[in-house]
Short mmCIF file of C-alpha atoms in Angstrom, two decimals:
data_model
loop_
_atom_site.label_atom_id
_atom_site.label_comp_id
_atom_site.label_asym_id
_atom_site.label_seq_id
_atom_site.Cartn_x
_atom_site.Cartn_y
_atom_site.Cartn_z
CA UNK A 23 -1.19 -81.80 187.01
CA UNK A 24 -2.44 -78.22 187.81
CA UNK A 25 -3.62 -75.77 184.91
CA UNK A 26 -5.36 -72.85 184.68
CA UNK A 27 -7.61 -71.47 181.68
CA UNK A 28 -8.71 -68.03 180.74
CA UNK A 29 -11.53 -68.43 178.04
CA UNK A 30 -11.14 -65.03 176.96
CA UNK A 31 -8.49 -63.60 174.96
CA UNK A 32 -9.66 -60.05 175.33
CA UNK A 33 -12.23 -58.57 177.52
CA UNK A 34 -13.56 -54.84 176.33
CA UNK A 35 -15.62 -52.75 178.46
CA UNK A 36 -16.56 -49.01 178.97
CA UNK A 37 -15.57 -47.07 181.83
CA UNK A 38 -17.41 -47.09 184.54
CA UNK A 39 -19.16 -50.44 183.92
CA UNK A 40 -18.45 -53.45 185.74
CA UNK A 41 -15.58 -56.02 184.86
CA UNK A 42 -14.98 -59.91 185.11
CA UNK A 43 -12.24 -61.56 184.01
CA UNK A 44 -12.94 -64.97 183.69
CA UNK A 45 -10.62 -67.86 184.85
CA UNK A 46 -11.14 -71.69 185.94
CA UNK A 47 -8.67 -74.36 187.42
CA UNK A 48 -7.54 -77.79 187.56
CA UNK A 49 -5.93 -79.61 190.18
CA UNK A 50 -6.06 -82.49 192.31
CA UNK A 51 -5.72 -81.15 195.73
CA UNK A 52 -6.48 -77.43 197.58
CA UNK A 53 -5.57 -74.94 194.69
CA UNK A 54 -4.40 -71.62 195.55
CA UNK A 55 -4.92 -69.12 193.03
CA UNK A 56 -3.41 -65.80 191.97
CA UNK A 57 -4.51 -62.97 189.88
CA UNK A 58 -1.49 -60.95 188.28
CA UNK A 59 -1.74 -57.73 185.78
CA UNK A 60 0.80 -56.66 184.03
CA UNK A 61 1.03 -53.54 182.30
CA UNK A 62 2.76 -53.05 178.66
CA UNK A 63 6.63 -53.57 179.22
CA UNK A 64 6.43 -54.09 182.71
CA UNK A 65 6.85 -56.76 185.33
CA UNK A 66 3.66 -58.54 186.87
CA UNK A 67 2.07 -56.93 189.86
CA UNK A 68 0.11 -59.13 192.41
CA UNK A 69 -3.68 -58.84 192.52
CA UNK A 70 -4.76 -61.00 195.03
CA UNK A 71 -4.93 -64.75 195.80
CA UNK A 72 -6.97 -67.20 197.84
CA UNK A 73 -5.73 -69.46 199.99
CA UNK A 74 -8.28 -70.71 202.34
CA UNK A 75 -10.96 -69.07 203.91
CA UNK A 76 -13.81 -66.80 202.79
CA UNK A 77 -14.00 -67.40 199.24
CA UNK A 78 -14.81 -63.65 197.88
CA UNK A 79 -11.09 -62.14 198.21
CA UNK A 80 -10.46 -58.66 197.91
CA UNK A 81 -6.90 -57.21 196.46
CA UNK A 82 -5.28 -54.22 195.21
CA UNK A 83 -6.76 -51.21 193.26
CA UNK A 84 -10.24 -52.09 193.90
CA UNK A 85 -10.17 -56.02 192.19
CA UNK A 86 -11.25 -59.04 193.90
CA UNK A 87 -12.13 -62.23 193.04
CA UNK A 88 -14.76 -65.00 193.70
CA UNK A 89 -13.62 -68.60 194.29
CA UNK A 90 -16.18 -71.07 193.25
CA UNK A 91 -15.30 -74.76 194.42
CA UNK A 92 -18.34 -76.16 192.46
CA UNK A 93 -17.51 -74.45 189.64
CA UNK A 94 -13.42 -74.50 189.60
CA UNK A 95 -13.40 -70.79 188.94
CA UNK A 96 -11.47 -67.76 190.40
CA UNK A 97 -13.35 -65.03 188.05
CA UNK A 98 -11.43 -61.26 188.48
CA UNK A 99 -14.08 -58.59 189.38
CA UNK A 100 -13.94 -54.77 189.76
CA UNK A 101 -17.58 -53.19 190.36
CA UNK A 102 -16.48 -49.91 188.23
CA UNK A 103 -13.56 -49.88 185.74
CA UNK A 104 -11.37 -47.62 185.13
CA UNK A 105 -9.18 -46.63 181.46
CA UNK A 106 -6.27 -46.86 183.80
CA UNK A 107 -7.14 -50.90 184.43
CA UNK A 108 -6.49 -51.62 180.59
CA UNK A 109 -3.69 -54.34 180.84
CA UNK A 110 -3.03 -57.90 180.60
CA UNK A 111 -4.31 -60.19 183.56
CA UNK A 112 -3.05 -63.54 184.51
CA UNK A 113 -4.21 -65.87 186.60
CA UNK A 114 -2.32 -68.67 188.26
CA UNK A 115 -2.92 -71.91 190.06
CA UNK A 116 -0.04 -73.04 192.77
CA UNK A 117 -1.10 -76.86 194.06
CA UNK A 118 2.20 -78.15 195.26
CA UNK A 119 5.65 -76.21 196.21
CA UNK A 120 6.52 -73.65 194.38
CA UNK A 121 5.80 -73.71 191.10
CA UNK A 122 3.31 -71.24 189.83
CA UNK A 123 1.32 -72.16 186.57
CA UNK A 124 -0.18 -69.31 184.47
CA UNK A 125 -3.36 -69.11 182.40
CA UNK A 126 -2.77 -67.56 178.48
CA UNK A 127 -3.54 -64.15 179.99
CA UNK A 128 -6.59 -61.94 179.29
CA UNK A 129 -6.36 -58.52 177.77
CA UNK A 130 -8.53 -55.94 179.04
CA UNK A 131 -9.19 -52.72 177.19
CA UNK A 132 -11.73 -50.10 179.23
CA UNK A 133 -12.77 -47.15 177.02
CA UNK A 134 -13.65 -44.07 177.96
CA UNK B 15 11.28 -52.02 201.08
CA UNK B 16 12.83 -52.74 197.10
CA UNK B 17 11.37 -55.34 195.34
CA UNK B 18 12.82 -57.48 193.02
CA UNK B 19 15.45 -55.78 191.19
CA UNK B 20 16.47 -57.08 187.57
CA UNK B 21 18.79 -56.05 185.20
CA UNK B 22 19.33 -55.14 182.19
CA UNK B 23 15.92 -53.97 181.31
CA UNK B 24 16.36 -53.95 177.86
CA UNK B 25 19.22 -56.07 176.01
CA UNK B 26 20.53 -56.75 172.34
CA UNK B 27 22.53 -59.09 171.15
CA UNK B 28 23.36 -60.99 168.02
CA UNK B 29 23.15 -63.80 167.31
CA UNK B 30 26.27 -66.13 168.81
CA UNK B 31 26.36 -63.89 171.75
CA UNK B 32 26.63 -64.59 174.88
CA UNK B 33 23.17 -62.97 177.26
CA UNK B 34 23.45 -62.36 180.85
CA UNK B 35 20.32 -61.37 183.21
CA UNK B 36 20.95 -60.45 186.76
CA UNK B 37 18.33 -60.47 189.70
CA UNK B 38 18.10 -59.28 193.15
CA UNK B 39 15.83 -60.70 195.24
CA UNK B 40 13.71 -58.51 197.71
CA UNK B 41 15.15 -58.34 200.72
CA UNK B 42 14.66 -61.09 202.92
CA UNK B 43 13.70 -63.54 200.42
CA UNK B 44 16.10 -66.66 199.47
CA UNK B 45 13.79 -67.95 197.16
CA UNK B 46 14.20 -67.43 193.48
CA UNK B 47 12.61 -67.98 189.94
CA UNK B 48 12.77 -67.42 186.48
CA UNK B 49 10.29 -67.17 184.22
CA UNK B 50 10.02 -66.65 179.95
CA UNK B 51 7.28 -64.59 178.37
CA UNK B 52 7.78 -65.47 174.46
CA UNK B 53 5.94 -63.23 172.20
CA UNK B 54 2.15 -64.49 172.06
CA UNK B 55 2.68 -67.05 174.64
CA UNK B 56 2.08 -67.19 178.06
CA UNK B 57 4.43 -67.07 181.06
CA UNK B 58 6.74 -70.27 181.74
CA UNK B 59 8.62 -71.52 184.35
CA UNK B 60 12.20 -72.28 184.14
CA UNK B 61 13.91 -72.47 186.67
CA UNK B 62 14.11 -71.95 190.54
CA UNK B 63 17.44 -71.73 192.76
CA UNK B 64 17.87 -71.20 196.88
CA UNK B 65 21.80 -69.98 197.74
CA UNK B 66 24.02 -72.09 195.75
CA UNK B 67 21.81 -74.64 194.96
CA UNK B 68 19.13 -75.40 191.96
CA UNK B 69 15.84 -76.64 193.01
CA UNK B 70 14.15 -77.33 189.62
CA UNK B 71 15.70 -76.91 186.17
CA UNK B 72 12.81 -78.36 184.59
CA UNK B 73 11.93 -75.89 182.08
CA UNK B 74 15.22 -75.13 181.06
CA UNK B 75 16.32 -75.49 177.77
CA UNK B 76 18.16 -78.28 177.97
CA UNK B 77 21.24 -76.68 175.96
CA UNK B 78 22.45 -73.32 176.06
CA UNK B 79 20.88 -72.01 179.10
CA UNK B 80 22.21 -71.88 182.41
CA UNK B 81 21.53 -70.63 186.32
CA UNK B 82 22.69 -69.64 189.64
CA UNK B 83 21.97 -67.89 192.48
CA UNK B 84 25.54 -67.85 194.50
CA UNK B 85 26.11 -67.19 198.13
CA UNK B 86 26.87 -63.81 197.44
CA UNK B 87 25.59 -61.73 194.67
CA UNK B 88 22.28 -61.60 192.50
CA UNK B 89 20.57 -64.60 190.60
CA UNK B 90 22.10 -64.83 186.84
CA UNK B 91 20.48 -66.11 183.93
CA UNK B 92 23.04 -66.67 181.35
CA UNK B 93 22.27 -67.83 177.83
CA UNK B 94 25.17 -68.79 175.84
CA UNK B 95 25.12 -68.23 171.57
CA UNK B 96 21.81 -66.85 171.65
CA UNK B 97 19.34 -67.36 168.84
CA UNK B 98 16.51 -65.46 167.21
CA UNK B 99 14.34 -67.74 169.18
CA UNK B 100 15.77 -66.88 172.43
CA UNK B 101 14.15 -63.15 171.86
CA UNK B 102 11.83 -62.82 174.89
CA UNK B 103 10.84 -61.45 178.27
CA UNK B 104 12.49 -62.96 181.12
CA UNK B 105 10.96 -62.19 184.60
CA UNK B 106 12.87 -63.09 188.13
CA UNK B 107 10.46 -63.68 190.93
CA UNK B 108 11.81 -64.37 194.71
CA UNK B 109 9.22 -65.64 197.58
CA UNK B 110 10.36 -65.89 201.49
CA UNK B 111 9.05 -69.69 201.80
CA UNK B 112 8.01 -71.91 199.35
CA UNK B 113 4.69 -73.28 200.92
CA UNK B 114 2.01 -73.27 198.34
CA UNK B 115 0.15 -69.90 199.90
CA UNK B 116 3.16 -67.68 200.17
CA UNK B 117 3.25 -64.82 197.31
CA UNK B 118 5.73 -65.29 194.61
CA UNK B 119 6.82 -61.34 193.66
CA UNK B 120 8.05 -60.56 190.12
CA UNK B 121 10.65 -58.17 188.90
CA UNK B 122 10.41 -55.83 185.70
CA UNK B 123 11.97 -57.80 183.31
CA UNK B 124 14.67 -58.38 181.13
CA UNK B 125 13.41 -57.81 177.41
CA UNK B 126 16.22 -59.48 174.80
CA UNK B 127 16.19 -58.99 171.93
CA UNK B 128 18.23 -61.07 169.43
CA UNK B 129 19.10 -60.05 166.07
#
């Protein structure tokens, strides 16, 4: 079975500063992983993924993300946040197919 | 290029009701999901349809809840005698392949609410 975790509920940080958002995996074959955000009352957007390849991936608005075979993580990172980057992040693991499994979802609140 | 176009955005019904969500995939794609954001839960899969065929029903309810995606026309989610419970987000998604690397792009949302 695949599965994705996101240890942190919420993830505060002050604009500017740099910000990780944390997420590990679980599956039994070659995962490919997603990072979503989703903004309040909206759809999810796509981030980025990694499929094969170089594992530092680089995505929209400025994310990208560090895949870590050793470790089983796919940690978010954006060198210098912005207030506009508050949301809700996902990530997801796809093993097999089609079917995407999501982690809880991390909420990220960047102050001013 | 439009991506994946769902509607209604916003939907009330009592309880009894009958709920019906419509999606378009973006063009080109033939591919498509559901998904159910309940309140303080994560995203879940539900269900994924090609043209007049269902793929996986597996997280369905197993009563109540039905899909299609006809030959022509959008995707429709249709929840018959909706409960309280039922009250949720319910995201379409639509992909061009289904090989494990290929994107999987989500709609707004259809937020019902049931009272």
């Amino acid at each position: 079975a695949q599965s994705v975790a996101q240890p942190e509920d919420q993830v505060n940080v002050a604009e500017g500063n740099p910000l990780t958002v944390k997420c590990t995996y679980s599956v039994s074959g070659n995962p490919y992983l997603f990072w979503y955000v989703q903004y309040p009352n909206r759809g999810l957007q796509f981030l980025l993924k990694y499929i094969t390849g170089d594992n530092l991936v680089k995505g929209s608005y400025g994310f990208e993300a560090e895949f870590n075979k050793s470790q089983t993580s796919f940690h978010l990172k954006k060198p210098s946040a912005l207030v506009s980057d508050s949301a809700l992040y996902f990530c997801a693991v796809r093993e097999l197919g089609y079917k995407l499994s999501f982690g809880a979802g991390t909420t990220v609140t960047v102050r001013a | 290029n439009a991506g994946v176009m769902q509607n209604p955005r916003h939907l009330v019904r009592r309880r009894g009701q009958e709920a019906r969500l419509r999606c378009s995939p973006m063009k080109g794609h033939s591919h498509v999901y559901w998904y159910r954001q309940l309140p303080e839960e994560g995203l879940k899969f539900m269900v994924y349809l090609q043209k007049e065929n269902i793929i996986d029903e597996s997280g369905m309810p197993k009563e109540r809840f039905s899909a299609e995606f006809p030959k022509e026309g959008p995707s429709i989610l249709r929840i018959q005698q909706v409960v309280r419970g039922d009250s949720a987000a319910y995201f379409c998604a639509s992909s061009s392949m289904t090989t494990s690397g290929n994107t999987i792009y989500f709609g707004e949302g259809s937020w019902l609410t049931v009272v």
